[in-house]
mmCIF file of C-alpha atoms and ligand atoms in Angstrom:
data_model
loop_
_atom_site.group_PDB
_atom_site.id
_atom_site.type_symbol
_atom_site.label_atom_id
_atom_site.label_comp_id
_atom_site.label_asym_id
_atom_site.label_seq_id
_atom_site.Cartn_x
_atom_site.Cartn_y
_atom_site.Cartn_z
ATOM 1 C CA MET A 1 -25.000 28.811 42.499
ATOM 2 C CA ASN A 2 -25.272 32.496 43.110
ATOM 3 C CA ILE A 3 -28.542 33.509 41.564
ATOM 4 C CA ILE A 4 -29.080 37.026 41.120
ATOM 5 C CA THR A 5 -32.695 38.053 40.005
ATOM 6 C CA VAL A 6 -32.657 41.964 38.456
ATOM 7 C CA LYS A 7 -35.482 43.913 36.951
ATOM 8 C CA ASN A 8 -34.198 43.983 33.330
ATOM 9 C CA GLN A 9 -31.491 43.372 31.034
ATOM 10 C CA GLU A 10 -29.784 46.266 31.621
ATOM 11 C CA GLU A 11 -29.575 45.648 35.181
ATOM 12 C CA GLY A 12 -28.292 42.332 34.583
ATOM 13 C CA GLY A 13 -25.721 43.531 32.354
ATOM 14 C CA LYS A 14 -24.568 45.717 35.105
ATOM 15 C CA ILE A 15 -23.940 43.401 37.463
ATOM 16 C CA ALA A 16 -21.984 40.927 35.138
ATOM 17 C CA PHE A 17 -19.946 43.930 34.157
ATOM 18 C CA ASP A 18 -19.112 44.773 37.866
ATOM 19 C CA LEU A 19 -18.185 41.105 38.574
ATOM 20 C CA LEU A 20 -16.037 41.260 35.450
ATOM 21 C CA LYS A 21 -14.274 44.363 37.012
ATOM 22 C CA ASP A 22 -13.199 42.561 40.071
ATOM 23 C CA LYS A 23 -12.276 39.637 38.237
ATOM 24 C CA LEU A 24 -9.966 41.904 36.079
ATOM 25 C CA THR A 25 -8.705 43.703 39.306
ATOM 26 C CA ALA A 26 -7.749 40.030 40.320
ATOM 27 C CA GLY A 27 -5.585 39.201 37.378
ATOM 28 C CA ALA A 28 -8.364 37.473 34.832
ATOM 29 C CA LYS A 29 -6.775 37.616 31.392
ATOM 30 C CA THR A 30 -8.816 35.607 29.585
ATOM 31 C CA LEU A 31 -12.776 35.999 28.846
ATOM 32 C CA GLY A 32 -15.048 33.437 27.396
ATOM 33 C CA LEU A 33 -17.542 35.294 25.478
ATOM 34 C CA ALA A 34 -21.101 34.557 24.073
ATOM 35 C CA THR A 35 -23.235 35.545 20.956
ATOM 36 C CA GLY A 36 -27.178 36.112 21.436
ATOM 37 C CA SER A 37 -29.236 38.976 22.591
ATOM 38 C CA SER A 38 -28.790 37.783 26.345
ATOM 39 C CA PRO A 39 -25.364 39.179 26.879
ATOM 40 C CA ILE A 40 -25.445 42.436 24.855
ATOM 41 C CA THR A 41 -26.425 44.806 27.335
ATOM 42 C CA PHE A 42 -22.958 43.315 29.444
ATOM 43 C CA TYR A 43 -21.134 44.115 25.941
ATOM 44 C CA ASN A 44 -22.588 47.796 26.103
ATOM 45 C CA ASP A 45 -21.156 48.207 29.533
ATOM 46 C CA ILE A 46 -17.921 47.135 28.650
ATOM 47 C CA ILE A 47 -17.776 49.610 25.317
ATOM 48 C CA ALA A 48 -19.118 52.525 27.707
ATOM 49 C CA SER A 49 -16.438 51.918 30.212
ATOM 50 C CA ASP A 50 -13.014 53.144 30.042
ATOM 51 C CA LEU A 51 -11.269 50.078 31.262
ATOM 52 C CA ASP A 52 -8.721 48.764 29.181
ATOM 53 C CA PHE A 53 -8.702 45.435 27.646
ATOM 54 C CA SER A 54 -5.517 45.681 25.634
ATOM 55 C CA GLN A 55 -4.145 42.848 27.778
ATOM 56 C CA VAL A 56 -7.289 40.611 27.638
ATOM 57 C CA THR A 57 -7.610 37.804 25.260
ATOM 58 C CA THR A 58 -11.324 36.676 24.178
ATOM 59 C CA ILE A 59 -12.215 33.370 22.948
ATOM 60 C CA ASN A 60 -15.696 32.651 21.783
ATOM 61 C CA LEU A 61 -18.206 29.843 22.423
ATOM 62 C CA ASP A 62 -19.305 28.917 19.114
ATOM 63 C CA GLU A 63 -19.733 29.751 15.295
ATOM 64 C CA TYR A 64 -21.984 28.361 12.900
ATOM 65 C CA VAL A 65 -20.227 25.915 9.960
ATOM 66 C CA GLY A 66 -20.716 27.513 6.678
ATOM 67 C CA LEU A 67 -21.408 31.285 7.330
ATOM 68 C CA PRO A 68 -18.566 33.684 6.179
ATOM 69 C CA ALA A 69 -17.558 36.611 8.985
ATOM 70 C CA GLU A 70 -19.331 39.009 6.537
ATOM 71 C CA ASN A 71 -22.682 37.403 6.681
ATOM 72 C CA ASP A 72 -24.602 39.444 9.429
ATOM 73 C CA GLN A 73 -25.670 36.154 10.942
ATOM 74 C CA SER A 74 -22.207 34.638 11.529
ATOM 75 C CA TYR A 75 -20.818 34.814 14.987
ATOM 76 C CA ALA A 76 -18.000 36.512 14.007
ATOM 77 C CA TYR A 77 -20.125 39.472 12.491
ATOM 78 C CA PHE A 78 -22.244 39.623 15.796
ATOM 79 C CA MET A 79 -19.400 40.176 18.279
ATOM 80 C CA ASN A 80 -17.585 42.607 15.779
ATOM 81 C CA GLU A 81 -20.892 44.677 15.661
ATOM 82 C CA HIS A 82 -21.518 44.174 19.290
ATOM 83 C CA LEU A 83 -18.260 44.343 21.216
ATOM 84 C CA PHE A 84 -14.890 44.072 18.945
ATOM 85 C CA LYS A 85 -15.289 47.343 16.694
ATOM 86 C CA SER A 86 -15.953 49.399 19.605
ATOM 87 C CA LYS A 87 -13.208 47.806 22.056
ATOM 88 C CA ALA A 88 -9.757 47.041 21.625
ATOM 89 C CA PHE A 89 -8.422 43.444 23.114
ATOM 90 C CA LYS A 90 -5.084 41.758 22.682
ATOM 91 C CA ALA A 91 -6.663 39.040 20.732
ATOM 92 C CA ASN A 92 -10.322 37.917 19.791
ATOM 93 C CA TYR A 93 -10.893 33.910 19.039
ATOM 94 C CA LEU A 94 -13.542 32.181 17.242
ATOM 95 C CA PRO A 95 -13.959 28.754 15.796
ATOM 96 C CA ASN A 96 -13.533 28.804 12.320
ATOM 97 C CA GLY A 97 -16.692 27.950 10.770
ATOM 98 C CA LEU A 98 -15.068 28.169 7.175
ATOM 99 C CA ALA A 99 -12.315 25.769 7.750
ATOM 100 C CA SER A 100 -11.657 23.352 5.243
ATOM 101 C CA ASP A 101 -10.689 20.761 7.596
ATOM 102 C CA LEU A 102 -13.353 20.928 10.503
ATOM 103 C CA ASP A 103 -11.863 18.277 12.574
ATOM 104 C CA ALA A 104 -8.205 20.316 12.489
ATOM 105 C CA GLU A 105 -10.130 23.405 13.502
ATOM 106 C CA VAL A 106 -11.818 21.679 16.270
ATOM 107 C CA ALA A 107 -8.384 20.505 17.378
ATOM 108 C CA ARG A 108 -6.737 24.232 16.804
ATOM 109 C CA TYR A 109 -9.310 25.540 19.202
ATOM 110 C CA ASP A 110 -8.990 23.197 21.980
ATOM 111 C CA ALA A 111 -5.194 24.061 21.964
ATOM 112 C CA LEU A 112 -6.002 27.557 22.214
ATOM 113 C CA ILE A 113 -7.999 27.260 25.197
ATOM 114 C CA ALA A 114 -5.516 25.157 26.630
ATOM 115 C CA GLU A 115 -3.149 27.736 25.936
ATOM 116 C CA HIS A 116 -5.065 30.244 27.436
ATOM 117 C CA PRO A 117 -7.285 29.026 30.115
ATOM 118 C CA ILE A 118 -10.704 31.026 30.755
ATOM 119 C CA ASP A 119 -10.997 32.909 33.764
ATOM 120 C CA PHE A 120 -14.535 34.295 33.130
ATOM 121 C CA GLN A 121 -16.740 32.662 30.966
ATOM 122 C CA VAL A 122 -19.927 34.202 29.796
ATOM 123 C CA LEU A 123 -22.989 32.251 29.018
ATOM 124 C CA GLY A 124 -26.579 32.284 27.542
ATOM 125 C CA ILE A 125 -28.881 29.361 27.769
ATOM 126 C CA GLY A 126 -30.798 27.679 24.945
ATOM 127 C CA ARG A 127 -34.770 27.334 25.329
ATOM 128 C CA ASN A 128 -33.716 23.472 25.353
ATOM 129 C CA GLY A 129 -30.899 24.157 28.102
ATOM 130 C CA HIS A 130 -28.175 24.229 25.658
ATOM 131 C CA ILE A 131 -25.335 26.030 26.686
ATOM 132 C CA GLY A 132 -22.808 27.237 23.578
ATOM 133 C CA PHE A 133 -24.219 24.546 21.259
ATOM 134 C CA ASN A 134 -24.095 21.677 23.462
ATOM 135 C CA GLU A 135 -27.233 19.966 22.857
ATOM 136 C CA PRO A 136 -29.074 18.303 24.652
ATOM 137 C CA GLY A 137 -27.390 14.593 25.018
ATOM 138 C CA THR A 138 -24.072 16.263 24.888
ATOM 139 C CA PRO A 139 -21.336 13.980 27.301
ATOM 140 C CA PHE A 140 -20.217 16.424 30.091
ATOM 141 C CA THR A 141 -16.880 15.049 29.147
ATOM 142 C CA GLN A 142 -16.888 16.794 25.678
ATOM 143 C CA LYS A 143 -14.537 19.192 24.542
ATOM 144 C CA THR A 144 -14.740 21.154 21.417
ATOM 145 C CA HIS A 145 -16.825 19.719 18.658
ATOM 146 C CA LEU A 146 -18.645 19.805 15.621
ATOM 147 C CA VAL A 147 -22.485 19.797 16.066
ATOM 148 C CA ASP A 148 -25.578 18.854 14.451
ATOM 149 C CA LEU A 149 -27.974 21.464 15.835
ATOM 150 C CA THR A 150 -31.340 20.081 16.759
ATOM 151 C CA PRO A 151 -34.671 21.214 15.376
ATOM 152 C CA SER A 152 -35.588 23.188 18.084
ATOM 153 C CA THR A 153 -32.420 25.651 17.821
ATOM 154 C CA ILE A 154 -32.333 25.621 13.976
ATOM 155 C CA GLU A 155 -36.544 26.824 14.607
ATOM 156 C CA ALA A 156 -35.353 29.509 17.282
ATOM 157 C CA ASN A 157 -32.685 30.507 15.203
ATOM 158 C CA SER A 158 -34.612 30.740 12.277
ATOM 159 C CA ARG A 159 -35.874 34.103 13.208
ATOM 160 C CA PHE A 160 -32.758 35.813 12.079
ATOM 161 C CA PHE A 161 -32.701 34.383 8.874
ATOM 162 C CA ASP A 162 -35.097 34.638 5.537
ATOM 163 C CA THR A 163 -35.851 31.303 5.696
ATOM 164 C CA ILE A 164 -35.266 27.985 7.481
ATOM 165 C CA ASP A 165 -33.354 26.456 5.119
ATOM 166 C CA ASP A 166 -30.849 29.483 5.176
ATOM 167 C CA VAL A 167 -30.185 28.375 8.817
ATOM 168 C CA PRO A 168 -26.860 26.583 9.520
ATOM 169 C CA LYS A 169 -27.275 22.940 10.465
ATOM 170 C CA GLN A 170 -24.177 22.658 12.132
ATOM 171 C CA ALA A 171 -21.847 24.775 14.454
ATOM 172 C CA ILE A 172 -18.541 24.257 16.244
ATOM 173 C CA SER A 173 -18.655 24.596 19.667
ATOM 174 C CA MET A 174 -16.619 24.577 22.761
ATOM 175 C CA GLY A 175 -17.821 21.727 24.817
ATOM 176 C CA ILE A 176 -19.315 21.308 28.348
ATOM 177 C CA ALA A 177 -15.992 20.319 29.887
ATOM 178 C CA SER A 178 -14.253 23.398 27.793
ATOM 179 C CA ILE A 179 -16.896 25.468 29.500
ATOM 180 C CA MET A 180 -16.538 24.004 33.070
ATOM 181 C CA SER A 181 -13.034 24.547 33.013
ATOM 182 C CA ALA A 182 -13.179 28.209 33.635
ATOM 183 C CA LYS A 183 -12.632 29.575 36.827
ATOM 184 C CA THR A 184 -15.944 31.711 36.994
ATOM 185 C CA ILE A 185 -18.985 31.209 35.013
ATOM 186 C CA VAL A 186 -21.946 34.165 34.441
ATOM 187 C CA LEU A 187 -25.032 33.058 32.921
ATOM 188 C CA MET A 188 -27.514 35.517 32.098
ATOM 189 C CA ALA A 189 -30.983 34.748 30.835
ATOM 190 C CA TYR A 190 -34.219 36.835 30.525
ATOM 191 C CA GLY A 191 -37.553 36.071 29.262
ATOM 192 C CA ALA A 192 -40.511 33.649 29.961
ATOM 193 C CA GLU A 193 -39.480 31.102 26.942
ATOM 194 C CA LYS A 194 -35.993 30.401 29.309
ATOM 195 C CA ALA A 195 -38.095 29.830 32.393
ATOM 196 C CA ASP A 196 -38.103 25.997 31.607
ATOM 197 C CA ALA A 197 -34.317 25.821 31.115
ATOM 198 C CA ILE A 198 -33.343 27.848 34.287
ATOM 199 C CA TYR A 199 -35.386 25.794 36.492
ATOM 200 C CA GLY A 200 -33.902 22.531 34.715
ATOM 201 C CA MET A 201 -30.352 24.215 35.482
ATOM 202 C CA VAL A 202 -31.149 24.986 38.924
ATOM 203 C CA LYS A 203 -33.491 22.654 40.368
ATOM 204 C CA GLY A 204 -33.766 19.633 38.335
ATOM 205 C CA PRO A 205 -31.073 16.367 38.272
ATOM 206 C CA VAL A 206 -27.640 16.902 36.857
ATOM 207 C CA THR A 207 -28.205 15.288 33.721
ATOM 208 C CA GLU A 208 -26.889 15.247 29.814
ATOM 209 C CA ASN A 209 -30.506 16.032 28.795
ATOM 210 C CA MET A 210 -30.338 19.400 30.394
ATOM 211 C CA PRO A 211 -26.813 20.816 29.694
ATOM 212 C CA ALA A 212 -26.654 23.597 31.445
ATOM 213 C CA SER A 213 -27.579 21.440 34.920
ATOM 214 C CA ILE A 214 -23.981 20.469 34.917
ATOM 215 C CA LEU A 215 -23.054 24.207 36.485
ATOM 216 C CA GLN A 216 -24.597 22.843 39.720
ATOM 217 C CA THR A 217 -21.340 21.067 40.183
ATOM 218 C CA HIS A 218 -18.942 24.260 39.375
ATOM 219 C CA ASP A 219 -18.011 26.195 42.081
ATOM 220 C CA ASP A 220 -18.119 29.892 40.866
ATOM 221 C CA VAL A 221 -21.508 30.224 39.029
ATOM 222 C CA VAL A 222 -23.650 33.604 38.941
ATOM 223 C CA VAL A 223 -26.991 33.549 37.290
ATOM 224 C CA ILE A 224 -28.402 36.514 36.495
ATOM 225 C CA VAL A 225 -32.146 36.574 35.283
ATOM 226 C CA ASP A 226 -35.102 38.604 35.296
ATOM 227 C CA GLU A 227 -38.250 37.767 37.037
ATOM 228 C CA ALA A 228 -39.977 35.995 33.839
ATOM 229 C CA ALA A 229 -36.781 33.775 33.328
ATOM 230 C CA ALA A 230 -36.930 33.084 37.442
ATOM 231 C CA ALA A 231 -40.530 32.323 37.605
ATOM 232 C CA LYS A 232 -40.440 28.367 37.913
ATOM 233 C CA LEU A 233 -37.731 28.632 40.537
HETATM 234 C C1 LIG B 301 -27.797 30.232 20.685
HETATM 235 C C2 LIG B 301 -25.966 30.505 21.192
HETATM 236 C C3 LIG B 301 -26.235 30.088 22.620
HETATM 237 C C4 LIG B 301 -26.965 31.249 23.244
HETATM 238 C C5 LIG B 301 -28.408 30.960 22.791
HETATM 239 C C6 LIG B 301 -29.507 31.906 23.374
HETATM 240 O O1 LIG B 301 -28.203 28.958 20.078
HETATM 241 N N1 LIG B 301 -25.331 29.378 20.260
HETATM 242 O O2 LIG B 301 -24.809 30.699 22.786
HETATM 243 O O3 LIG B 301 -27.073 31.084 24.547
HETATM 244 O O4 LIG B 301 -28.514 31.050 21.404
HETATM 245 O O5 LIG B 301 -29.728 32.885 22.761
HETATM 246 P P1 LIG B 301 -30.480 34.181 23.237
HETATM 247 O O6 LIG B 301 -29.664 34.782 24.400
HETATM 248 O O7 LIG B 301 -30.582 35.324 22.047
HETATM 249 O O8 LIG B 301 -31.597 34.076 23.930
#
């Protein structure tokens, strides 16, 4: 793992963007994208650049079950607001959390990832070490799946909803195996509340109880953290 400590999220976004530029020059065609606050500065740098993304396909990590794309808490809405409405891509894919047959949707998503192998995967990390919505205990062999969110994730996400009862209880997420199949992985994390997860990911044992720890076994991972998130390393 290549760990880069930055002053702030703006510097972190810029470093991730420079890495992306190099990979695009080297022929990267498919980006795996993440929601959450951590990648926002990186997305701003993509928007501000004059780089052409019209031949680039994006595949998002996850989506809540049950929220329509117009709901401002859906990940489709988030991606549109923070990136897609301002930068044209060849295609943008997210899981469809409104699919009537969620098992078929999971299979469709795996087929999509197989068809478009991910060159550059962007990740954030949950306070409990989850990546995408792969909660502690998820098998490392897991591909795309329907997830029951943990109480800690529901609680962490409740700040975005009127009441905790409005927070979706399920999501469709790429699995750990899907994430690990990406050629390059860039994980961004900022703030003291991520320090334990960053410690577990980097220094802890590789265990399904700390999903991000599997990244220790990938040969091209860049971790971009501020000092607060890196404090326990
Ligand atoms: C959610 C998302 C994750 C994200 C995490 C951290 O749980 N499913 O993909 O990494 O939140 O979000 P943030 O970057 O806002 O801390």
